[in-house]
């Protein structure tokens, strides 16, 4: 049985490992996240855990503005992929956005078919507000971003 729940402090080491392994091995499809980032943004994160509390995946929903939130750091550990966990994690974010009264969620991603499958649509990056790009300055890929912006209207 898989449980999707808010991340707890005790999950952080496992989340760090999953994100780091993925960033090192999956062509940098997610950015590595330092412990400092994970602790200070912990309330944004959801985890997918097994019955015995093994962390199998994680995702974060970050509020950007009054009408916009971002899905970030979505990773499912390689051995647990293709079992529906990625979808469940994104759905947890969408559900939280709705609860908060935020009706637009975006993602910057290389996994366009996965997000398309979930109902996201490709948009031009310049359609997103400038506020979104503040973090890009800290990205190792800046300014050669190879990600596609995708949006879901809820
Ligand atoms: C992208 C990722 C999170 C998907 O996780 P997953 O648990 O394997 O995906 P799911 O099993 O939940 O798939 C949900 C649906 O999307 C489909 N899907 C999964 N990966 C897909 C892909 N790369 N392209 C198209 N469809 C895909 C599945 O077939 C499934 O379809 P269904 O609902 O009709 O059965 C996972 O592959 C991963 O961690 N990749 C590396 C990190 C990454 O790229 N993260 C995204 C950063 S924005």
PDB file of C-alpha atoms and ligand atoms in Angstrom:
ATOM      1  CA  UNK A   1       0.000   0.000   0.000  1.00  0.00           C
ATOM      2  CA  UNK A   2       1.242   3.494  -0.857  1.00  0.00           C
ATOM      3  CA  UNK A   3       0.523   6.481   1.350  1.00  0.00           C
ATOM      4  CA  UNK A   4       0.866  10.043   0.085  1.00  0.00           C
ATOM      5  CA  UNK A   5       1.325  12.415   3.012  1.00  0.00           C
ATOM      6  CA  UNK A   6       2.989  15.660   3.988  1.00  0.00           C
ATOM      7  CA  UNK A   7       6.719  15.210   4.518  1.00  0.00           C
ATOM      8  CA  UNK A   8       8.011  14.958   8.069  1.00  0.00           C
ATOM      9  CA  UNK A   9      11.428  15.855   9.453  1.00  0.00           C
ATOM     10  CA  UNK A  10      12.286  12.173   9.630  1.00  0.00           C
ATOM     11  CA  UNK A  11      11.824  11.865   5.838  1.00  0.00           C
ATOM     12  CA  UNK A  12      14.404  14.497   4.907  1.00  0.00           C
ATOM     13  CA  UNK A  13      17.492  12.267   4.662  1.00  0.00           C
ATOM     14  CA  UNK A  14      15.665   9.853   2.362  1.00  0.00           C
ATOM     15  CA  UNK A  15      14.254  12.712   0.250  1.00  0.00           C
ATOM     16  CA  UNK A  16      17.755  14.177  -0.050  1.00  0.00           C
ATOM     17  CA  UNK A  17      19.102  10.824  -1.230  1.00  0.00           C
ATOM     18  CA  UNK A  18      16.328  10.230  -3.783  1.00  0.00           C
ATOM     19  CA  UNK A  19      16.694  13.721  -5.273  1.00  0.00           C
ATOM     20  CA  UNK A  20      20.503  13.523  -5.312  1.00  0.00           C
ATOM     21  CA  UNK A  21      20.586  10.092  -6.981  1.00  0.00           C
ATOM     22  CA  UNK A  22      18.107  11.293  -9.587  1.00  0.00           C
ATOM     23  CA  UNK A  23      19.934  14.543 -10.290  1.00  0.00           C
ATOM     24  CA  UNK A  24      23.171  12.603 -10.730  1.00  0.00           C
ATOM     25  CA  UNK A  25      21.778   9.818 -12.903  1.00  0.00           C
ATOM     26  CA  UNK A  26      18.759  11.063 -14.859  1.00  0.00           C
ATOM     27  CA  UNK A  27      20.506  13.708 -16.967  1.00  0.00           C
ATOM     28  CA  UNK A  28      19.844  16.356 -14.341  1.00  0.00           C
ATOM     29  CA  UNK A  29      16.076  16.174 -14.688  1.00  0.00           C
ATOM     30  CA  UNK A  30      15.778  17.528 -11.154  1.00  0.00           C
ATOM     31  CA  UNK A  31      18.050  19.941  -9.378  1.00  0.00           C
ATOM     32  CA  UNK A  32      19.881  18.607  -6.346  1.00  0.00           C
ATOM     33  CA  UNK A  33      18.515  20.103  -3.135  1.00  0.00           C
ATOM     34  CA  UNK A  34      20.731  20.887  -0.148  1.00  0.00           C
ATOM     35  CA  UNK A  35      19.612  19.806   3.334  1.00  0.00           C
ATOM     36  CA  UNK A  36      19.181  23.485   4.149  1.00  0.00           C
ATOM     37  CA  UNK A  37      16.651  23.829   1.315  1.00  0.00           C
ATOM     38  CA  UNK A  38      14.782  20.670   2.306  1.00  0.00           C
ATOM     39  CA  UNK A  39      14.498  21.678   5.965  1.00  0.00           C
ATOM     40  CA  UNK A  40      13.480  25.250   5.227  1.00  0.00           C
ATOM     41  CA  UNK A  41      10.922  24.238   2.563  1.00  0.00           C
ATOM     42  CA  UNK A  42       9.761  21.048   4.291  1.00  0.00           C
ATOM     43  CA  UNK A  43       6.164  22.259   4.575  1.00  0.00           C
ATOM     44  CA  UNK A  44       5.960  22.402   0.759  1.00  0.00           C
ATOM     45  CA  UNK A  45       6.790  18.711   0.356  1.00  0.00           C
ATOM     46  CA  UNK A  46       4.752  15.551   0.006  1.00  0.00           C
ATOM     47  CA  UNK A  47       6.216  12.065   0.121  1.00  0.00           C
ATOM     48  CA  UNK A  48       5.030   8.714  -1.148  1.00  0.00           C
ATOM     49  CA  UNK A  49       5.762   6.106   1.514  1.00  0.00           C
ATOM     50  CA  UNK A  50       5.244   2.381   1.763  1.00  0.00           C
ATOM     51  CA  UNK A  51       3.481   0.734   4.686  1.00  0.00           C
ATOM     52  CA  UNK A  52       6.824   0.339   6.433  1.00  0.00           C
ATOM     53  CA  UNK A  53       7.552   4.048   5.875  1.00  0.00           C
ATOM     54  CA  UNK A  54      10.129   3.680   3.094  1.00  0.00           C
ATOM     55  CA  UNK A  55      10.205   6.991   1.200  1.00  0.00           C
ATOM     56  CA  UNK A  56       9.666   6.096  -2.481  1.00  0.00           C
ATOM     57  CA  UNK A  57       9.182   9.564  -3.954  1.00  0.00           C
ATOM     58  CA  UNK A  58       8.623  13.213  -3.211  1.00  0.00           C
ATOM     59  CA  UNK A  59       7.322  16.448  -4.679  1.00  0.00           C
ATOM     60  CA  UNK A  60       6.905  20.057  -3.568  1.00  0.00           C
ATOM     61  CA  UNK A  61       4.219  22.640  -4.224  1.00  0.00           C
ATOM     62  CA  UNK A  62       5.640  26.137  -3.919  1.00  0.00           C
ATOM     63  CA  UNK A  63       3.340  29.130  -3.855  1.00  0.00           C
ATOM     64  CA  UNK A  64       4.620  31.816  -6.231  1.00  0.00           C
ATOM     65  CA  UNK A  65       1.975  34.478  -6.189  1.00  0.00           C
ATOM     66  CA  UNK A  66      -1.701  35.028  -5.389  1.00  0.00           C
ATOM     67  CA  UNK A  67      -2.835  32.991  -8.370  1.00  0.00           C
ATOM     68  CA  UNK A  68       0.082  30.705  -9.130  1.00  0.00           C
ATOM     69  CA  UNK A  69       1.955  27.769  -7.615  1.00  0.00           C
ATOM     70  CA  UNK A  70       4.763  25.554  -8.935  1.00  0.00           C
ATOM     71  CA  UNK A  71       5.238  21.806  -8.811  1.00  0.00           C
ATOM     72  CA  UNK A  72       8.931  21.188  -8.049  1.00  0.00           C
ATOM     73  CA  UNK A  73      11.372  18.452  -7.116  1.00  0.00           C
ATOM     74  CA  UNK A  74       9.153  15.624  -8.366  1.00  0.00           C
ATOM     75  CA  UNK A  75      11.099  12.387  -8.114  1.00  0.00           C
ATOM     76  CA  UNK A  76      10.117   8.755  -7.825  1.00  0.00           C
ATOM     77  CA  UNK A  77      12.981   6.393  -6.968  1.00  0.00           C
ATOM     78  CA  UNK A  78      13.902   4.310 -10.033  1.00  0.00           C
ATOM     79  CA  UNK A  79      12.804   1.004  -8.537  1.00  0.00           C
ATOM     80  CA  UNK A  80       9.315   2.396  -7.794  1.00  0.00           C
ATOM     81  CA  UNK A  81       8.511   4.054 -11.116  1.00  0.00           C
ATOM     82  CA  UNK A  82       5.580   3.166 -13.384  1.00  0.00           C
ATOM     83  CA  UNK A  83       3.346   2.235 -10.444  1.00  0.00           C
ATOM     84  CA  UNK A  84       1.330   5.447 -10.340  1.00  0.00           C
ATOM     85  CA  UNK A  85       3.313   7.211  -7.597  1.00  0.00           C
ATOM     86  CA  UNK A  86       4.356  10.205  -9.730  1.00  0.00           C
ATOM     87  CA  UNK A  87       0.739  10.813 -10.655  1.00  0.00           C
ATOM     88  CA  UNK A  88      -0.426  10.532  -7.030  1.00  0.00           C
ATOM     89  CA  UNK A  89       2.249  12.987  -5.889  1.00  0.00           C
ATOM     90  CA  UNK A  90       1.286  15.578  -8.526  1.00  0.00           C
ATOM     91  CA  UNK A  91      -2.401  15.082  -7.670  1.00  0.00           C
ATOM     92  CA  UNK A  92      -1.628  15.814  -4.003  1.00  0.00           C
ATOM     93  CA  UNK A  93      -0.111  19.142  -5.105  1.00  0.00           C
ATOM     94  CA  UNK A  94      -3.089  19.996  -7.322  1.00  0.00           C
ATOM     95  CA  UNK A  95      -5.481  19.179  -4.527  1.00  0.00           C
ATOM     96  CA  UNK A  96      -3.554  21.396  -2.081  1.00  0.00           C
ATOM     97  CA  UNK A  97      -3.494  24.245  -4.621  1.00  0.00           C
ATOM     98  CA  UNK A  98      -7.289  24.018  -4.896  1.00  0.00           C
ATOM     99  CA  UNK A  99      -7.657  23.959  -1.109  1.00  0.00           C
ATOM    100  CA  UNK A 100      -5.541  27.112  -0.918  1.00  0.00           C
ATOM    101  CA  UNK A 101      -7.662  28.798  -3.599  1.00  0.00           C
ATOM    102  CA  UNK A 102      -4.916  28.782  -6.224  1.00  0.00           C
ATOM    103  CA  UNK A 103      -6.264  27.809  -9.626  1.00  0.00           C
ATOM    104  CA  UNK A 104      -3.137  27.738 -11.788  1.00  0.00           C
ATOM    105  CA  UNK A 105      -0.178  25.407 -11.296  1.00  0.00           C
ATOM    106  CA  UNK A 106       2.917  25.269 -13.465  1.00  0.00           C
ATOM    107  CA  UNK A 107       5.985  23.122 -13.834  1.00  0.00           C
ATOM    108  CA  UNK A 108       9.325  23.570 -15.588  1.00  0.00           C
ATOM    109  CA  UNK A 109      10.222  20.169 -16.902  1.00  0.00           C
ATOM    110  CA  UNK A 110      11.835  17.863 -19.429  1.00  0.00           C
ATOM    111  CA  UNK A 111       9.092  15.292 -18.813  1.00  0.00           C
ATOM    112  CA  UNK A 112       6.557  16.917 -21.119  1.00  0.00           C
ATOM    113  CA  UNK A 113       4.708  13.715 -22.046  1.00  0.00           C
ATOM    114  CA  UNK A 114       4.276  12.708 -18.407  1.00  0.00           C
ATOM    115  CA  UNK A 115       2.795  16.099 -17.486  1.00  0.00           C
ATOM    116  CA  UNK A 116       0.717  16.246 -20.691  1.00  0.00           C
ATOM    117  CA  UNK A 117      -0.727  12.892 -19.699  1.00  0.00           C
ATOM    118  CA  UNK A 118      -1.810  14.474 -16.388  1.00  0.00           C
ATOM    119  CA  UNK A 119      -3.501  17.406 -18.163  1.00  0.00           C
ATOM    120  CA  UNK A 120      -0.773  20.063 -18.191  1.00  0.00           C
ATOM    121  CA  UNK A 121      -0.337  22.146 -21.351  1.00  0.00           C
ATOM    122  CA  UNK A 122       2.816  23.618 -22.809  1.00  0.00           C
ATOM    123  CA  UNK A 123       3.037  27.422 -22.648  1.00  0.00           C
ATOM    124  CA  UNK A 124       5.644  29.964 -23.662  1.00  0.00           C
ATOM    125  CA  UNK A 125       7.983  30.721 -20.790  1.00  0.00           C
ATOM    126  CA  UNK A 126       7.340  34.428 -21.226  1.00  0.00           C
ATOM    127  CA  UNK A 127       3.662  33.869 -20.365  1.00  0.00           C
ATOM    128  CA  UNK A 128       4.697  33.201 -16.747  1.00  0.00           C
ATOM    129  CA  UNK A 129       5.232  36.206 -14.466  1.00  0.00           C
ATOM    130  CA  UNK A 130       8.788  37.463 -13.880  1.00  0.00           C
ATOM    131  CA  UNK A 131       8.571  36.470 -10.219  1.00  0.00           C
ATOM    132  CA  UNK A 132       8.867  32.852 -11.352  1.00  0.00           C
ATOM    133  CA  UNK A 133      12.374  33.377 -12.674  1.00  0.00           C
ATOM    134  CA  UNK A 134      13.981  34.637  -9.448  1.00  0.00           C
ATOM    135  CA  UNK A 135      15.192  31.108  -8.588  1.00  0.00           C
ATOM    136  CA  UNK A 136      16.668  30.616 -12.049  1.00  0.00           C
ATOM    137  CA  UNK A 137      19.616  32.814 -11.114  1.00  0.00           C
ATOM    138  CA  UNK A 138      20.696  30.098  -8.660  1.00  0.00           C
ATOM    139  CA  UNK A 139      20.251  27.259 -11.145  1.00  0.00           C
ATOM    140  CA  UNK A 140      23.449  25.622 -12.410  1.00  0.00           C
ATOM    141  CA  UNK A 141      21.941  25.568 -15.926  1.00  0.00           C
ATOM    142  CA  UNK A 142      21.286  29.332 -16.019  1.00  0.00           C
ATOM    143  CA  UNK A 143      21.044  30.934 -18.577  1.00  0.00           C
ATOM    144  CA  UNK A 144      20.848  27.858 -20.865  1.00  0.00           C
ATOM    145  CA  UNK A 145      17.535  26.497 -19.607  1.00  0.00           C
ATOM    146  CA  UNK A 146      16.426  23.353 -21.453  1.00  0.00           C
ATOM    147  CA  UNK A 147      13.106  22.969 -19.631  1.00  0.00           C
ATOM    148  CA  UNK A 148       9.602  23.460 -20.971  1.00  0.00           C
ATOM    149  CA  UNK A 149       7.011  25.489 -19.081  1.00  0.00           C
ATOM    150  CA  UNK A 150       3.694  23.661 -18.617  1.00  0.00           C
ATOM    151  CA  UNK A 151       0.541  24.883 -16.949  1.00  0.00           C
ATOM    152  CA  UNK A 152      -2.610  23.333 -15.527  1.00  0.00           C
ATOM    153  CA  UNK A 153      -5.700  25.455 -14.937  1.00  0.00           C
ATOM    154  CA  UNK A 154      -7.709  23.959 -12.109  1.00  0.00           C
TER     155      UNK A 154
HETATM  156  C1  LIG B   1       8.539  11.548 -14.073  1.00  0.00           C
HETATM  157  C2  LIG B   1       8.351  10.569 -12.935  1.00  0.00           C
HETATM  158  C3  LIG B   1       8.143  11.352 -11.630  1.00  0.00           C
HETATM  159  C4  LIG B   1       7.114   9.703 -13.221  1.00  0.00           C
HETATM  160  O1  LIG B   1       6.862   8.923 -12.068  1.00  0.00           O
HETATM  161  P1  LIG B   1       6.133   7.498 -12.154  1.00  0.00           P
HETATM  162  O2  LIG B   1       5.765   7.111 -10.775  1.00  0.00           O
HETATM  163  O3  LIG B   1       6.968   6.549 -12.927  1.00  0.00           O
HETATM  164  O4  LIG B   1       4.848   7.867 -13.034  1.00  0.00           O
HETATM  165  P2  LIG B   1       3.403   7.184 -12.889  1.00  0.00           P
HETATM  166  O5  LIG B   1       3.583   5.707 -12.752  1.00  0.00           O
HETATM  167  O6  LIG B   1       2.634   7.873 -11.819  1.00  0.00           O
HETATM  168  O7  LIG B   1       2.747   7.529 -14.271  1.00  0.00           O
HETATM  169  C5  LIG B   1       1.482   8.146 -14.354  1.00  0.00           C
HETATM  170  C6  LIG B   1       1.010   8.060 -15.771  1.00  0.00           C
HETATM  171  O8  LIG B   1       1.947   8.749 -16.619  1.00  0.00           O
HETATM  172  C7  LIG B   1       2.493   7.843 -17.576  1.00  0.00           C
HETATM  173  N1  LIG B   1       3.924   8.136 -17.660  1.00  0.00           N
HETATM  174  C8  LIG B   1       4.895   7.880 -16.763  1.00  0.00           C
HETATM  175  N2  LIG B   1       6.088   8.347 -17.195  1.00  0.00           N
HETATM  176  C9  LIG B   1       5.835   8.874 -18.413  1.00  0.00           C
HETATM  177  C10 LIG B   1       6.637   9.522 -19.377  1.00  0.00           C
HETATM  178  N3  LIG B   1       7.955   9.715 -19.193  1.00  0.00           N
HETATM  179  N4  LIG B   1       6.049   9.946 -20.519  1.00  0.00           N
HETATM  180  C11 LIG B   1       4.715   9.778 -20.714  1.00  0.00           C
HETATM  181  N5  LIG B   1       3.894   9.189 -19.837  1.00  0.00           N
HETATM  182  C12 LIG B   1       4.446   8.744 -18.701  1.00  0.00           C
HETATM  183  C13 LIG B   1       2.264   6.451 -17.027  1.00  0.00           C
HETATM  184  O9  LIG B   1       2.163   5.518 -18.070  1.00  0.00           O
HETATM  185  C14 LIG B   1       0.968   6.617 -16.269  1.00  0.00           C
HETATM  186  O10 LIG B   1      -0.136   6.531 -17.175  1.00  0.00           O
HETATM  187  P3  LIG B   1      -1.575   5.949 -16.713  1.00  0.00           P
HETATM  188  O11 LIG B   1      -2.070   6.884 -15.617  1.00  0.00           O
HETATM  189  O12 LIG B   1      -2.393   6.033 -17.953  1.00  0.00           O
HETATM  190  O13 LIG B   1      -1.314   4.573 -16.209  1.00  0.00           O
HETATM  191  C15 LIG B   1       9.576   9.616 -12.773  1.00  0.00           C
HETATM  192  O14 LIG B   1       9.825   9.015 -14.026  1.00  0.00           O
HETATM  193  C16 LIG B   1      10.845  10.297 -12.291  1.00  0.00           C
HETATM  194  O15 LIG B   1      11.067  10.420 -11.090  1.00  0.00           O
HETATM  195  N6  LIG B   1      11.681  10.761 -13.258  1.00  0.00           N
HETATM  196  C17 LIG B   1      12.944  11.416 -12.930  1.00  0.00           C
HETATM  197  C18 LIG B   1      12.745  12.781 -12.294  1.00  0.00           C
HETATM  198  C19 LIG B   1      11.946  13.713 -13.167  1.00  0.00           C
HETATM  199  O16 LIG B   1      12.115  13.774 -14.373  1.00  0.00           O
HETATM  200  N7  LIG B   1      11.055  14.479 -12.503  1.00  0.00           N
HETATM  201  C20 LIG B   1      10.234  15.482 -13.151  1.00  0.00           C
HETATM  202  C21 LIG B   1      10.832  16.810 -12.845  1.00  0.00           C
HETATM  203  S1  LIG B   1       9.732  18.123 -13.250  1.00  0.00           S
END
